[in-house]
Amino acid sequence: MSKIYALAIHGGAGTILKSAMTSEKETAYSNVLREALEAGERILKSGGSALDAVEKSVCILEDSELFNAGKGSVFTHDHTHELDASIMEGRERKAGAVTGLKRIKNPISLCRAILNHSEHVFLMAEGAEEFARDQGISLVEQDYFSTGLRREQLERIRDSGKTQLDHADDELKKFGTVGAVALDLNGDLAAATSTGGITNKRYGRIGDTPVIGAGTYAENGVCAVSSTGHGEFYLRAVAAYEVAAMIKYGGLTLEEASRKLIHGIIPQMGGDGGLISIDAQGEICMPFNTEGMYRASVSKGQSAQIFIYR
């Protein structure tokens, strides 16, 4: 049994400038991050599982319209919402993932149900929602996810033929993903990631978030990772697993591997973003190559830390 626990969460990375942030909004973001962190820590502190902790933390972030996941998700070109998520535990490397959800309040909890109760790993759209009904998970109406801000973002670019990463305005933009990684007192690792995708997306576009090994990965004795960034590049890099592989086969430390991906591999490909990671010793790394990343961490014997800017 491990003598330590640790938890890290993120709410997306991007051009997050203090000069463009009101004190009220900064406080609102910090409060939700703190709530999600404290809820996950309570589970870990009481001997609960890393899997329970990351699910709980991500649910709280999904329930806040401040983040592009769950409530407050961005609009597709067709004025709908398509939500993606994944979760993975490190002991047996079981996982659950979903894409194209339109009526599930907390996608991460459906991922957990898939991990626990399905022979499959990855379910999509109507099939995933049918599985949710079979599991007694209630569905919500599409307008639950909608906010005026997200609708305005779509209308600004809908006819331009362009997509747009989650942002509040041209000065305050971020990659719309939330996630959590944890180590529990049993030494088990887990990771979870959830997103509403990108504004004005078409053709059923899927990013890295629901793809095991790209947006999310966990393996006991190695690390757990949740990514946030330009999904196409993280898919091509198999980003979350790449960090684990550099540790497992390359002998790098968590910090070396995480930083190499974020400050080397991803920008060399033309992408940007960040990630949160944790290893079997409870070390936490939260690198990003943008102006900011909503992030927070806590571990046994260490007080909570909450950051937004570089």
mmCIF file of N, CA and C in Angstrom, residues 70-204:
data_model
loop_
_atom_site.group_PDB
_atom_site.id
_atom_site.type_symbol
_atom_site.label_atom_id
_atom_site.label_comp_id
_atom_site.label_asym_id
_atom_site.label_seq_id
_atom_site.Cartn_x
_atom_site.Cartn_y
_atom_site.Cartn_z
ATOM 1 N N GLY A 70 -19.353 19.051 -20.803
ATOM 2 C CA GLY A 70 -20.649 19.018 -20.142
ATOM 3 C C GLY A 70 -21.389 20.319 -20.368
ATOM 4 N N LYS A 71 -21.967 20.867 -19.310
ATOM 5 C CA LYS A 71 -22.683 22.141 -19.409
ATOM 6 C C LYS A 71 -21.720 23.225 -19.871
ATOM 7 N N GLY A 72 -22.123 24.006 -20.880
ATOM 8 C CA GLY A 72 -21.234 25.036 -21.400
ATOM 9 C C GLY A 72 -20.395 24.578 -22.576
ATOM 10 N N SER A 73 -20.696 23.383 -23.111
ATOM 11 C CA SER A 73 -19.949 22.893 -24.266
ATOM 12 C C SER A 73 -20.229 23.752 -25.496
ATOM 13 N N VAL A 74 -19.255 23.818 -26.383
ATOM 14 C CA VAL A 74 -19.393 24.633 -27.588
ATOM 15 C C VAL A 74 -20.369 23.990 -28.571
ATOM 16 N N PHE A 75 -20.812 24.788 -29.549
ATOM 17 C CA PHE A 75 -21.757 24.333 -30.569
ATOM 18 C C PHE A 75 -21.025 23.797 -31.795
ATOM 19 N N THR A 76 -21.618 22.792 -32.412
ATOM 20 C CA THR A 76 -21.166 22.339 -33.720
ATOM 21 C C THR A 76 -21.753 23.258 -34.794
ATOM 22 N N HIS A 77 -21.361 23.045 -36.030
ATOM 23 C CA HIS A 77 -21.889 23.803 -37.165
ATOM 24 C C HIS A 77 -23.411 23.694 -37.258
ATOM 25 N N ASP A 78 -23.951 22.573 -36.845
ATOM 26 C CA ASP A 78 -25.385 22.323 -36.940
ATOM 27 C C ASP A 78 -26.166 22.733 -35.701
ATOM 28 N N HIS A 79 -25.556 23.597 -34.863
ATOM 29 C CA HIS A 79 -26.207 24.110 -33.655
ATOM 30 C C HIS A 79 -26.533 23.004 -32.658
ATOM 31 N N THR A 80 -25.722 21.966 -32.636
ATOM 32 C CA THR A 80 -25.882 20.904 -31.648
ATOM 33 C C THR A 80 -24.631 20.844 -30.780
ATOM 34 N N HIS A 81 -24.626 19.930 -29.841
ATOM 35 C CA HIS A 81 -23.448 19.669 -29.018
ATOM 36 C C HIS A 81 -23.044 18.219 -29.220
ATOM 37 N N GLU A 82 -21.742 17.971 -29.308
ATOM 38 C CA GLU A 82 -21.212 16.617 -29.424
ATOM 39 C C GLU A 82 -20.077 16.472 -28.417
ATOM 40 N N LEU A 83 -20.320 15.684 -27.391
ATOM 41 C CA LEU A 83 -19.399 15.595 -26.265
ATOM 42 C C LEU A 83 -18.578 14.310 -26.327
ATOM 43 N N ASP A 84 -17.312 14.415 -25.922
ATOM 44 C CA ASP A 84 -16.377 13.291 -25.913
ATOM 45 C C ASP A 84 -15.748 13.160 -24.526
ATOM 46 N N ALA A 85 -15.377 11.938 -24.150
ATOM 47 C CA ALA A 85 -14.702 11.743 -22.866
ATOM 48 C C ALA A 85 -14.058 10.366 -22.811
ATOM 49 N N SER A 86 -13.138 10.192 -21.869
ATOM 50 C CA SER A 86 -12.544 8.876 -21.623
ATOM 51 C C SER A 86 -12.005 8.807 -20.197
ATOM 52 N N ILE A 87 -11.891 7.578 -19.700
ATOM 53 C CA ILE A 87 -11.372 7.332 -18.356
ATOM 54 C C ILE A 87 -10.589 6.032 -18.392
ATOM 55 N N MET A 88 -9.531 5.938 -17.570
ATOM 56 C CA MET A 88 -8.693 4.737 -17.567
ATOM 57 C C MET A 88 -8.095 4.537 -16.183
ATOM 58 N N GLU A 89 -8.008 3.263 -15.776
ATOM 59 C CA GLU A 89 -7.355 2.941 -14.501
ATOM 60 C C GLU A 89 -6.080 2.164 -14.783
ATOM 61 N N GLY A 90 -5.105 2.294 -13.889
ATOM 62 C CA GLY A 90 -3.780 1.782 -14.172
ATOM 63 C C GLY A 90 -3.485 0.369 -13.767
ATOM 64 N N ARG A 91 -4.292 -0.223 -12.871
ATOM 65 C CA ARG A 91 -3.963 -1.565 -12.381
ATOM 66 C C ARG A 91 -4.119 -2.622 -13.472
ATOM 67 N N GLU A 92 -5.292 -2.656 -14.099
ATOM 68 C CA GLU A 92 -5.546 -3.618 -15.178
ATOM 69 C C GLU A 92 -5.638 -2.943 -16.542
ATOM 70 N N ARG A 93 -5.444 -1.654 -16.549
ATOM 71 C CA ARG A 93 -5.571 -0.819 -17.744
ATOM 72 C C ARG A 93 -6.944 -0.994 -18.404
ATOM 73 N N LYS A 94 -7.973 -1.010 -17.574
ATOM 74 C CA LYS A 94 -9.332 -0.980 -18.083
ATOM 75 C C LYS A 94 -9.681 0.463 -18.440
ATOM 76 N N ALA A 95 -10.565 0.621 -19.416
ATOM 77 C CA ALA A 95 -10.904 1.965 -19.867
ATOM 78 C C ALA A 95 -12.321 2.020 -20.408
ATOM 79 N N GLY A 96 -12.848 3.235 -20.440
ATOM 80 C CA GLY A 96 -14.136 3.492 -21.065
ATOM 81 C C GLY A 96 -14.059 4.814 -21.795
ATOM 82 N N ALA A 97 -14.655 4.875 -22.993
ATOM 83 C CA ALA A 97 -14.573 6.096 -23.795
ATOM 84 C C ALA A 97 -15.850 6.283 -24.599
ATOM 85 N N VAL A 98 -16.188 7.551 -24.853
ATOM 86 C CA VAL A 98 -17.394 7.877 -25.617
ATOM 87 C C VAL A 98 -17.115 9.041 -26.552
ATOM 88 N N THR A 99 -17.849 9.082 -27.650
ATOM 89 C CA THR A 99 -17.742 10.213 -28.574
ATOM 90 C C THR A 99 -19.108 10.513 -29.173
ATOM 91 N N GLY A 100 -19.325 11.786 -29.525
ATOM 92 C CA GLY A 100 -20.546 12.197 -30.194
ATOM 93 C C GLY A 100 -21.789 12.170 -29.332
ATOM 94 N N LEU A 101 -21.632 12.329 -28.008
ATOM 95 C CA LEU A 101 -22.791 12.333 -27.123
ATOM 96 C C LEU A 101 -23.567 13.636 -27.270
ATOM 97 N N LYS A 102 -24.886 13.537 -27.233
ATOM 98 C CA LYS A 102 -25.728 14.727 -27.335
ATOM 99 C C LYS A 102 -26.655 14.916 -26.148
ATOM 100 N N ARG A 103 -26.786 13.890 -25.295
ATOM 101 C CA ARG A 103 -27.790 14.007 -24.235
ATOM 102 C C ARG A 103 -27.348 13.455 -22.889
ATOM 103 N N ILE A 104 -26.048 13.279 -22.686
ATOM 104 C CA ILE A 104 -25.549 12.749 -21.420
ATOM 105 C C ILE A 104 -24.980 13.892 -20.590
ATOM 106 N N LYS A 105 -25.548 14.113 -19.414
ATOM 107 C CA LYS A 105 -25.142 15.233 -18.568
ATOM 108 C C LYS A 105 -23.664 15.153 -18.188
ATOM 109 N N ASN A 106 -23.232 13.984 -17.745
ATOM 110 C CA ASN A 106 -21.846 13.790 -17.327
ATOM 111 C C ASN A 106 -21.210 12.660 -18.139
ATOM 112 N N PRO A 107 -20.615 12.985 -19.269
ATOM 113 C CA PRO A 107 -19.998 11.967 -20.114
ATOM 114 C C PRO A 107 -18.981 11.093 -19.393
ATOM 115 N N ILE A 108 -18.251 11.678 -18.424
ATOM 116 C CA ILE A 108 -17.225 10.898 -17.740
ATOM 117 C C ILE A 108 -17.837 9.767 -16.927
ATOM 118 N N SER A 109 -19.043 9.965 -16.417
ATOM 119 C CA SER A 109 -19.698 8.899 -15.659
ATOM 120 C C SER A 109 -20.180 7.780 -16.571
ATOM 121 N N LEU A 110 -20.544 8.121 -17.804
ATOM 122 C CA LEU A 110 -20.876 7.075 -18.773
ATOM 123 C C LEU A 110 -19.612 6.291 -19.126
ATOM 124 N N CYS A 111 -18.485 6.970 -19.254
ATOM 125 C CA CYS A 111 -17.218 6.261 -19.479
ATOM 126 C C CYS A 111 -16.937 5.280 -18.343
ATOM 127 N N ARG A 112 -17.198 5.708 -17.124
ATOM 128 C CA ARG A 112 -16.977 4.823 -15.962
ATOM 129 C C ARG A 112 -17.902 3.611 -16.025
ATOM 130 N N ALA A 113 -19.140 3.815 -16.453
ATOM 131 C CA ALA A 113 -20.073 2.698 -16.583
ATOM 132 C C ALA A 113 -19.602 1.714 -17.649
ATOM 133 N N ILE A 114 -19.045 2.232 -18.737
ATOM 134 C CA ILE A 114 -18.506 1.361 -19.780
ATOM 135 C C ILE A 114 -17.339 0.552 -19.223
ATOM 136 N N LEU A 115 -16.442 1.217 -18.494
ATOM 137 C CA LEU A 115 -15.301 0.537 -17.893
ATOM 138 C C LEU A 115 -15.763 -0.590 -16.971
ATOM 139 N N ASN A 116 -16.794 -0.313 -16.177
ATOM 140 C CA ASN A 116 -17.246 -1.270 -15.173
ATOM 141 C C ASN A 116 -18.151 -2.369 -15.725
ATOM 142 N N HIS A 117 -18.987 -2.036 -16.720
ATOM 143 C CA HIS A 117 -20.097 -2.926 -17.054
ATOM 144 C C HIS A 117 -20.173 -3.345 -18.518
ATOM 145 N N SER A 118 -19.197 -2.969 -19.333
ATOM 146 C CA SER A 118 -19.258 -3.325 -20.745
ATOM 147 C C SER A 118 -18.038 -4.138 -21.147
ATOM 148 N N GLU A 119 -18.222 -5.027 -22.102
ATOM 149 C CA GLU A 119 -17.090 -5.752 -22.672
ATOM 150 C C GLU A 119 -16.323 -4.875 -23.654
ATOM 151 N N HIS A 120 -16.896 -3.730 -24.001
ATOM 152 C CA HIS A 120 -16.287 -2.824 -24.961
ATOM 153 C C HIS A 120 -15.537 -1.703 -24.233
ATOM 154 N N VAL A 121 -14.777 -0.944 -24.991
ATOM 155 C CA VAL A 121 -14.057 0.210 -24.449
ATOM 156 C C VAL A 121 -14.633 1.519 -24.979
ATOM 157 N N PHE A 122 -14.953 1.582 -26.267
ATOM 158 C CA PHE A 122 -15.244 2.852 -26.935
ATOM 159 C C PHE A 122 -16.624 2.760 -27.589
ATOM 160 N N LEU A 123 -17.557 3.605 -27.149
ATOM 161 C CA LEU A 123 -18.897 3.648 -27.714
ATOM 162 C C LEU A 123 -19.170 5.029 -28.295
ATOM 163 N N MET A 124 -20.019 5.097 -29.324
ATOM 164 C CA MET A 124 -20.272 6.368 -29.981
ATOM 165 C C MET A 124 -21.758 6.712 -30.035
ATOM 166 N N ALA A 125 -22.047 7.978 -29.964
ATOM 167 C CA ALA A 125 -23.335 8.591 -30.311
ATOM 168 C C ALA A 125 -24.533 7.816 -29.765
ATOM 169 N N GLU A 126 -25.458 7.453 -30.655
ATOM 170 C CA GLU A 126 -26.707 6.836 -30.235
ATOM 171 C C GLU A 126 -26.481 5.519 -29.503
ATOM 172 N N GLY A 127 -25.473 4.753 -29.922
ATOM 173 C CA GLY A 127 -25.184 3.494 -29.247
ATOM 174 C C GLY A 127 -24.739 3.715 -27.819
ATOM 175 N N ALA A 128 -23.919 4.730 -27.607
ATOM 176 C CA ALA A 128 -23.471 5.051 -26.257
ATOM 177 C C ALA A 128 -24.646 5.485 -25.386
ATOM 178 N N GLU A 129 -25.568 6.255 -25.971
ATOM 179 C CA GLU A 129 -26.722 6.714 -25.209
ATOM 180 C C GLU A 129 -27.706 5.577 -24.934
ATOM 181 N N GLU A 130 -27.791 4.617 -25.841
ATOM 182 C CA GLU A 130 -28.604 3.420 -25.586
ATOM 183 C C GLU A 130 -28.017 2.632 -24.416
ATOM 184 N N PHE A 131 -26.696 2.505 -24.392
ATOM 185 C CA PHE A 131 -26.035 1.837 -23.266
ATOM 186 C C PHE A 131 -26.297 2.596 -21.974
ATOM 187 N N ALA A 132 -26.279 3.928 -22.040
ATOM 188 C CA ALA A 132 -26.551 4.738 -20.850
ATOM 189 C C ALA A 132 -27.945 4.440 -20.303
ATOM 190 N N ARG A 133 -28.935 4.365 -21.180
ATOM 191 C CA ARG A 133 -30.298 4.043 -20.722
ATOM 192 C C ARG A 133 -30.347 2.665 -20.088
ATOM 193 N N ASP A 134 -29.640 1.698 -20.675
ATOM 194 C CA ASP A 134 -29.604 0.350 -20.114
ATOM 195 C C ASP A 134 -28.977 0.338 -18.726
ATOM 196 N N GLN A 135 -28.087 1.285 -18.471
ATOM 197 C CA GLN A 135 -27.418 1.377 -17.175
ATOM 198 C C GLN A 135 -28.157 2.272 -16.185
ATOM 199 N N GLY A 136 -29.304 2.788 -16.603
ATOM 200 C CA GLY A 136 -30.089 3.646 -15.720
ATOM 201 C C GLY A 136 -29.554 5.057 -15.611
ATOM 202 N N ILE A 137 -28.730 5.463 -16.573
ATOM 203 C CA ILE A 137 -28.200 6.830 -16.585
ATOM 204 C C ILE A 137 -29.196 7.723 -17.311
ATOM 205 N N SER A 138 -29.654 8.765 -16.638
ATOM 206 C CA SER A 138 -30.675 9.625 -17.228
ATOM 207 C C SER A 138 -30.087 10.524 -18.298
ATOM 208 N N LEU A 139 -30.909 10.853 -19.281
ATOM 209 C CA LEU A 139 -30.515 11.742 -20.372
ATOM 210 C C LEU A 139 -31.110 13.127 -20.140
ATOM 211 N N VAL A 140 -30.471 14.133 -20.700
ATOM 212 C CA VAL A 140 -30.954 15.504 -20.597
ATOM 213 C C VAL A 140 -31.259 16.024 -21.994
ATOM 214 N N GLU A 141 -31.991 17.119 -22.060
ATOM 215 C CA GLU A 141 -32.259 17.756 -23.348
ATOM 216 C C GLU A 141 -31.013 18.513 -23.813
ATOM 217 N N GLN A 142 -30.893 18.689 -25.130
ATOM 218 C CA GLN A 142 -29.720 19.369 -25.701
ATOM 219 C C GLN A 142 -29.495 20.756 -25.116
ATOM 220 N N ASP A 143 -30.567 21.474 -24.837
ATOM 221 C CA ASP A 143 -30.381 22.852 -24.379
ATOM 222 C C ASP A 143 -29.774 22.937 -22.976
ATOM 223 N N TYR A 144 -29.674 21.802 -22.273
ATOM 224 C CA TYR A 144 -28.980 21.805 -20.979
ATOM 225 C C TYR A 144 -27.541 22.300 -21.147
ATOM 226 N N PHE A 145 -26.902 21.937 -22.261
ATOM 227 C CA PHE A 145 -25.494 22.260 -22.471
ATOM 228 C C PHE A 145 -25.280 23.676 -22.993
ATOM 229 N N SER A 146 -26.324 24.312 -23.483
ATOM 230 C CA SER A 146 -26.199 25.565 -24.225
ATOM 231 C C SER A 146 -26.060 26.781 -23.321
ATOM 232 N N THR A 147 -25.215 27.724 -23.740
ATOM 233 C CA THR A 147 -25.130 29.029 -23.091
ATOM 234 C C THR A 147 -25.094 30.099 -24.180
ATOM 235 N N GLY A 148 -25.454 31.321 -23.794
ATOM 236 C CA GLY A 148 -25.449 32.422 -24.751
ATOM 237 C C GLY A 148 -24.067 32.680 -25.324
ATOM 238 N N LEU A 149 -23.044 32.578 -24.472
ATOM 239 C CA LEU A 149 -21.675 32.810 -24.927
ATOM 240 C C LEU A 149 -21.294 31.827 -26.019
ATOM 241 N N ARG A 150 -21.609 30.556 -25.827
ATOM 242 C CA ARG A 150 -21.238 29.552 -26.819
ATOM 243 C C ARG A 150 -21.993 29.769 -28.130
ATOM 244 N N ARG A 151 -23.245 30.209 -28.029
ATOM 245 C CA ARG A 151 -24.019 30.478 -29.248
ATOM 246 C C ARG A 151 -23.424 31.663 -30.013
ATOM 247 N N GLU A 152 -23.002 32.690 -29.298
ATOM 248 C CA GLU A 152 -22.377 33.843 -29.939
ATOM 249 C C GLU A 152 -21.082 33.435 -30.644
ATOM 250 N N GLN A 153 -20.305 32.562 -30.006
ATOM 251 C CA GLN A 153 -19.065 32.102 -30.626
ATOM 252 C C GLN A 153 -19.344 31.413 -31.955
ATOM 253 N N LEU A 154 -20.377 30.575 -31.984
ATOM 254 C CA LEU A 154 -20.720 29.877 -33.226
ATOM 255 C C LEU A 154 -21.165 30.862 -34.299
ATOM 256 N N GLU A 155 -22.055 31.779 -33.946
ATOM 257 C CA GLU A 155 -22.614 32.685 -34.953
ATOM 258 C C GLU A 155 -21.542 33.575 -35.582
ATOM 259 N N ARG A 156 -20.485 33.883 -34.823
ATOM 260 C CA ARG A 156 -19.418 34.726 -35.361
ATOM 261 C C ARG A 156 -18.682 34.050 -36.506
ATOM 262 N N ILE A 157 -18.587 32.721 -36.467
ATOM 263 C CA ILE A 157 -17.751 32.046 -37.471
ATOM 264 C C ILE A 157 -18.500 30.983 -38.274
ATOM 265 N N ARG A 158 -19.790 30.805 -38.033
ATOM 266 C CA ARG A 158 -20.493 29.671 -38.629
ATOM 267 C C ARG A 158 -20.391 29.643 -40.151
ATOM 268 N N ASP A 159 -20.474 30.795 -40.778
ATOM 269 C CA ASP A 159 -20.452 30.831 -42.243
ATOM 270 C C ASP A 159 -19.058 31.056 -42.823
ATOM 271 N N SER A 160 -18.044 31.030 -41.965
ATOM 272 C CA SER A 160 -16.681 31.296 -42.440
ATOM 273 C C SER A 160 -16.004 30.043 -42.973
ATOM 274 N N GLY A 161 -16.570 28.890 -42.659
ATOM 275 C CA GLY A 161 -15.934 27.641 -43.047
ATOM 276 C C GLY A 161 -14.803 27.239 -42.131
ATOM 277 N N LYS A 162 -14.603 27.985 -41.042
ATOM 278 C CA LYS A 162 -13.519 27.709 -40.113
ATOM 279 C C LYS A 162 -14.063 27.109 -38.830
ATOM 280 N N THR A 163 -13.214 26.353 -38.140
ATOM 281 C CA THR A 163 -13.532 25.924 -36.784
ATOM 282 C C THR A 163 -12.766 26.814 -35.826
ATOM 283 N N GLN A 164 -13.114 26.712 -34.551
ATOM 284 C CA GLN A 164 -12.477 27.599 -33.589
ATOM 285 C C GLN A 164 -12.321 26.873 -32.268
ATOM 286 N N LEU A 165 -11.112 26.936 -31.721
ATOM 287 C CA LEU A 165 -10.888 26.379 -30.408
ATOM 288 C C LEU A 165 -11.638 27.208 -29.384
ATOM 289 N N ASP A 166 -12.015 26.560 -28.301
ATOM 290 C CA ASP A 166 -12.792 27.217 -27.253
ATOM 291 C C ASP A 166 -12.149 28.538 -26.831
ATOM 292 N N HIS A 167 -12.940 29.610 -26.803
ATOM 293 C CA HIS A 167 -12.430 30.886 -26.317
ATOM 294 C C HIS A 167 -13.589 31.791 -25.928
ATOM 295 N N ALA A 168 -13.277 32.806 -25.138
ATOM 296 C CA ALA A 168 -14.289 33.774 -24.731
ATOM 297 C C ALA A 168 -14.298 34.977 -25.669
ATOM 298 N N ASP A 169 -13.135 35.348 -26.149
ATOM 299 C CA ASP A 169 -13.036 36.377 -27.179
ATOM 300 C C ASP A 169 -11.663 36.222 -27.830
ATOM 301 N N ASP A 170 -11.320 37.130 -28.709
ATOM 302 C CA ASP A 170 -10.080 36.974 -29.458
ATOM 303 C C ASP A 170 -8.841 37.055 -28.577
ATOM 304 N N GLU A 171 -8.973 37.661 -27.409
ATOM 305 C CA GLU A 171 -7.820 37.785 -26.530
ATOM 306 C C GLU A 171 -7.762 36.688 -25.490
ATOM 307 N N LEU A 172 -8.867 35.995 -25.266
ATOM 308 C CA LEU A 172 -8.945 35.019 -24.190
ATOM 309 C C LEU A 172 -9.430 33.701 -24.775
ATOM 310 N N LYS A 173 -8.513 32.891 -25.282
ATOM 311 C CA LYS A 173 -8.924 31.642 -25.902
ATOM 312 C C LYS A 173 -8.199 30.466 -25.258
ATOM 313 N N LYS A 174 -8.840 29.316 -25.256
ATOM 314 C CA LYS A 174 -8.238 28.148 -24.637
ATOM 315 C C LYS A 174 -8.739 26.892 -25.300
ATOM 316 N N PHE A 175 -7.985 25.828 -25.106
ATOM 317 C CA PHE A 175 -8.393 24.532 -25.608
ATOM 318 C C PHE A 175 -9.408 23.954 -24.639
ATOM 319 N N GLY A 176 -10.559 23.576 -25.166
ATOM 320 C CA GLY A 176 -11.681 23.239 -24.310
ATOM 321 C C GLY A 176 -11.685 21.803 -23.847
ATOM 322 N N THR A 177 -10.965 21.525 -22.803
ATOM 323 C CA THR A 177 -10.908 20.190 -22.245
ATOM 324 C C THR A 177 -10.788 20.303 -20.737
ATOM 325 N N VAL A 178 -11.334 19.340 -20.007
ATOM 326 C CA VAL A 178 -11.074 19.233 -18.575
ATOM 327 C C VAL A 178 -10.538 17.838 -18.305
ATOM 328 N N GLY A 179 -9.818 17.692 -17.202
ATOM 329 C CA GLY A 179 -9.271 16.377 -16.917
ATOM 330 C C GLY A 179 -8.733 16.268 -15.508
ATOM 331 N N ALA A 180 -8.403 15.037 -15.108
ATOM 332 C CA ALA A 180 -7.850 14.772 -13.786
ATOM 333 C C ALA A 180 -6.972 13.530 -13.838
ATOM 334 N N VAL A 181 -5.934 13.521 -13.009
ATOM 335 C CA VAL A 181 -5.089 12.344 -12.812
ATOM 336 C C VAL A 181 -4.891 12.164 -11.313
ATOM 337 N N ALA A 182 -4.780 10.901 -10.869
ATOM 338 C CA ALA A 182 -4.678 10.664 -9.433
ATOM 339 C C ALA A 182 -3.884 9.405 -9.116
ATOM 340 N N LEU A 183 -3.264 9.408 -7.932
ATOM 341 C CA LEU A 183 -2.636 8.251 -7.304
ATOM 342 C C LEU A 183 -3.315 8.054 -5.965
ATOM 343 N N ASP A 184 -3.785 6.834 -5.689
ATOM 344 C CA ASP A 184 -4.460 6.594 -4.409
ATOM 345 C C ASP A 184 -3.551 5.868 -3.426
ATOM 346 N N LEU A 185 -4.039 5.659 -2.205
ATOM 347 C CA LEU A 185 -3.239 5.064 -1.144
ATOM 348 C C LEU A 185 -2.908 3.602 -1.402
ATOM 349 N N ASN A 186 -3.603 2.973 -2.347
ATOM 350 C CA ASN A 186 -3.280 1.605 -2.746
ATOM 351 C C ASN A 186 -2.209 1.549 -3.827
ATOM 352 N N GLY A 187 -1.764 2.717 -4.290
ATOM 353 C CA GLY A 187 -0.754 2.770 -5.333
ATOM 354 C C GLY A 187 -1.313 2.691 -6.734
ATOM 355 N N ASP A 188 -2.640 2.804 -6.863
ATOM 356 C CA ASP A 188 -3.270 2.740 -8.177
ATOM 357 C C ASP A 188 -3.347 4.130 -8.796
ATOM 358 N N LEU A 189 -3.136 4.180 -10.111
ATOM 359 C CA LEU A 189 -3.228 5.415 -10.881
ATOM 360 C C LEU A 189 -4.504 5.423 -11.716
ATOM 361 N N ALA A 190 -4.989 6.611 -12.052
ATOM 362 C CA ALA A 190 -6.146 6.755 -12.937
ATOM 363 C C ALA A 190 -6.097 8.112 -13.618
ATOM 364 N N ALA A 191 -6.753 8.198 -14.773
ATOM 365 C CA ALA A 191 -6.827 9.452 -15.531
ATOM 366 C C ALA A 191 -8.195 9.571 -16.176
ATOM 367 N N ALA A 192 -8.654 10.806 -16.356
ATOM 368 C CA ALA A 192 -9.948 11.065 -16.993
ATOM 369 C C ALA A 192 -9.891 12.389 -17.738
ATOM 370 N N THR A 193 -10.577 12.455 -18.877
ATOM 371 C CA THR A 193 -10.588 13.663 -19.708
ATOM 372 C C THR A 193 -11.961 13.818 -20.347
ATOM 373 N N SER A 194 -12.443 15.061 -20.485
ATOM 374 C CA SER A 194 -13.769 15.307 -21.053
ATOM 375 C C SER A 194 -13.754 16.621 -21.814
ATOM 376 N N THR A 195 -14.529 16.691 -22.922
ATOM 377 C CA THR A 195 -14.547 17.915 -23.734
ATOM 378 C C THR A 195 -15.853 18.074 -24.503
ATOM 379 N N GLY A 196 -16.113 19.323 -24.898
ATOM 380 C CA GLY A 196 -17.212 19.616 -25.812
ATOM 381 C C GLY A 196 -16.734 19.802 -27.234
ATOM 382 N N GLY A 197 -15.432 19.632 -27.488
ATOM 383 C CA GLY A 197 -14.897 19.718 -28.848
ATOM 384 C C GLY A 197 -14.525 21.133 -29.247
ATOM 385 N N ILE A 198 -14.716 21.465 -30.530
ATOM 386 C CA ILE A 198 -14.364 22.777 -31.045
ATOM 387 C C ILE A 198 -15.570 23.410 -31.735
ATOM 388 N N THR A 199 -15.662 24.724 -31.623
ATOM 389 C CA THR A 199 -16.776 25.466 -32.195
ATOM 390 C C THR A 199 -16.841 25.318 -33.715
ATOM 391 N N ASN A 200 -18.054 25.103 -34.211
ATOM 392 C CA ASN A 200 -18.320 25.028 -35.651
ATOM 393 C C ASN A 200 -17.756 23.768 -36.302
ATOM 394 N N LYS A 201 -17.477 22.731 -35.506
ATOM 395 C CA LYS A 201 -16.938 21.518 -36.109
ATOM 396 C C LYS A 201 -18.006 20.829 -36.956
ATOM 397 N N ARG A 202 -17.540 20.129 -38.001
ATOM 398 C CA ARG A 202 -18.425 19.440 -38.939
ATOM 399 C C ARG A 202 -17.928 18.016 -39.187
ATOM 400 N N TYR A 203 -18.741 17.259 -39.874
ATOM 401 C CA TYR A 203 -18.363 15.935 -40.382
ATOM 402 C C TYR A 203 -18.048 14.920 -39.284
ATOM 403 N N GLY A 204 -18.583 15.140 -38.087
ATOM 404 C CA GLY A 204 -18.335 14.191 -37.012
ATOM 405 C C GLY A 204 -16.902 14.184 -36.507
#
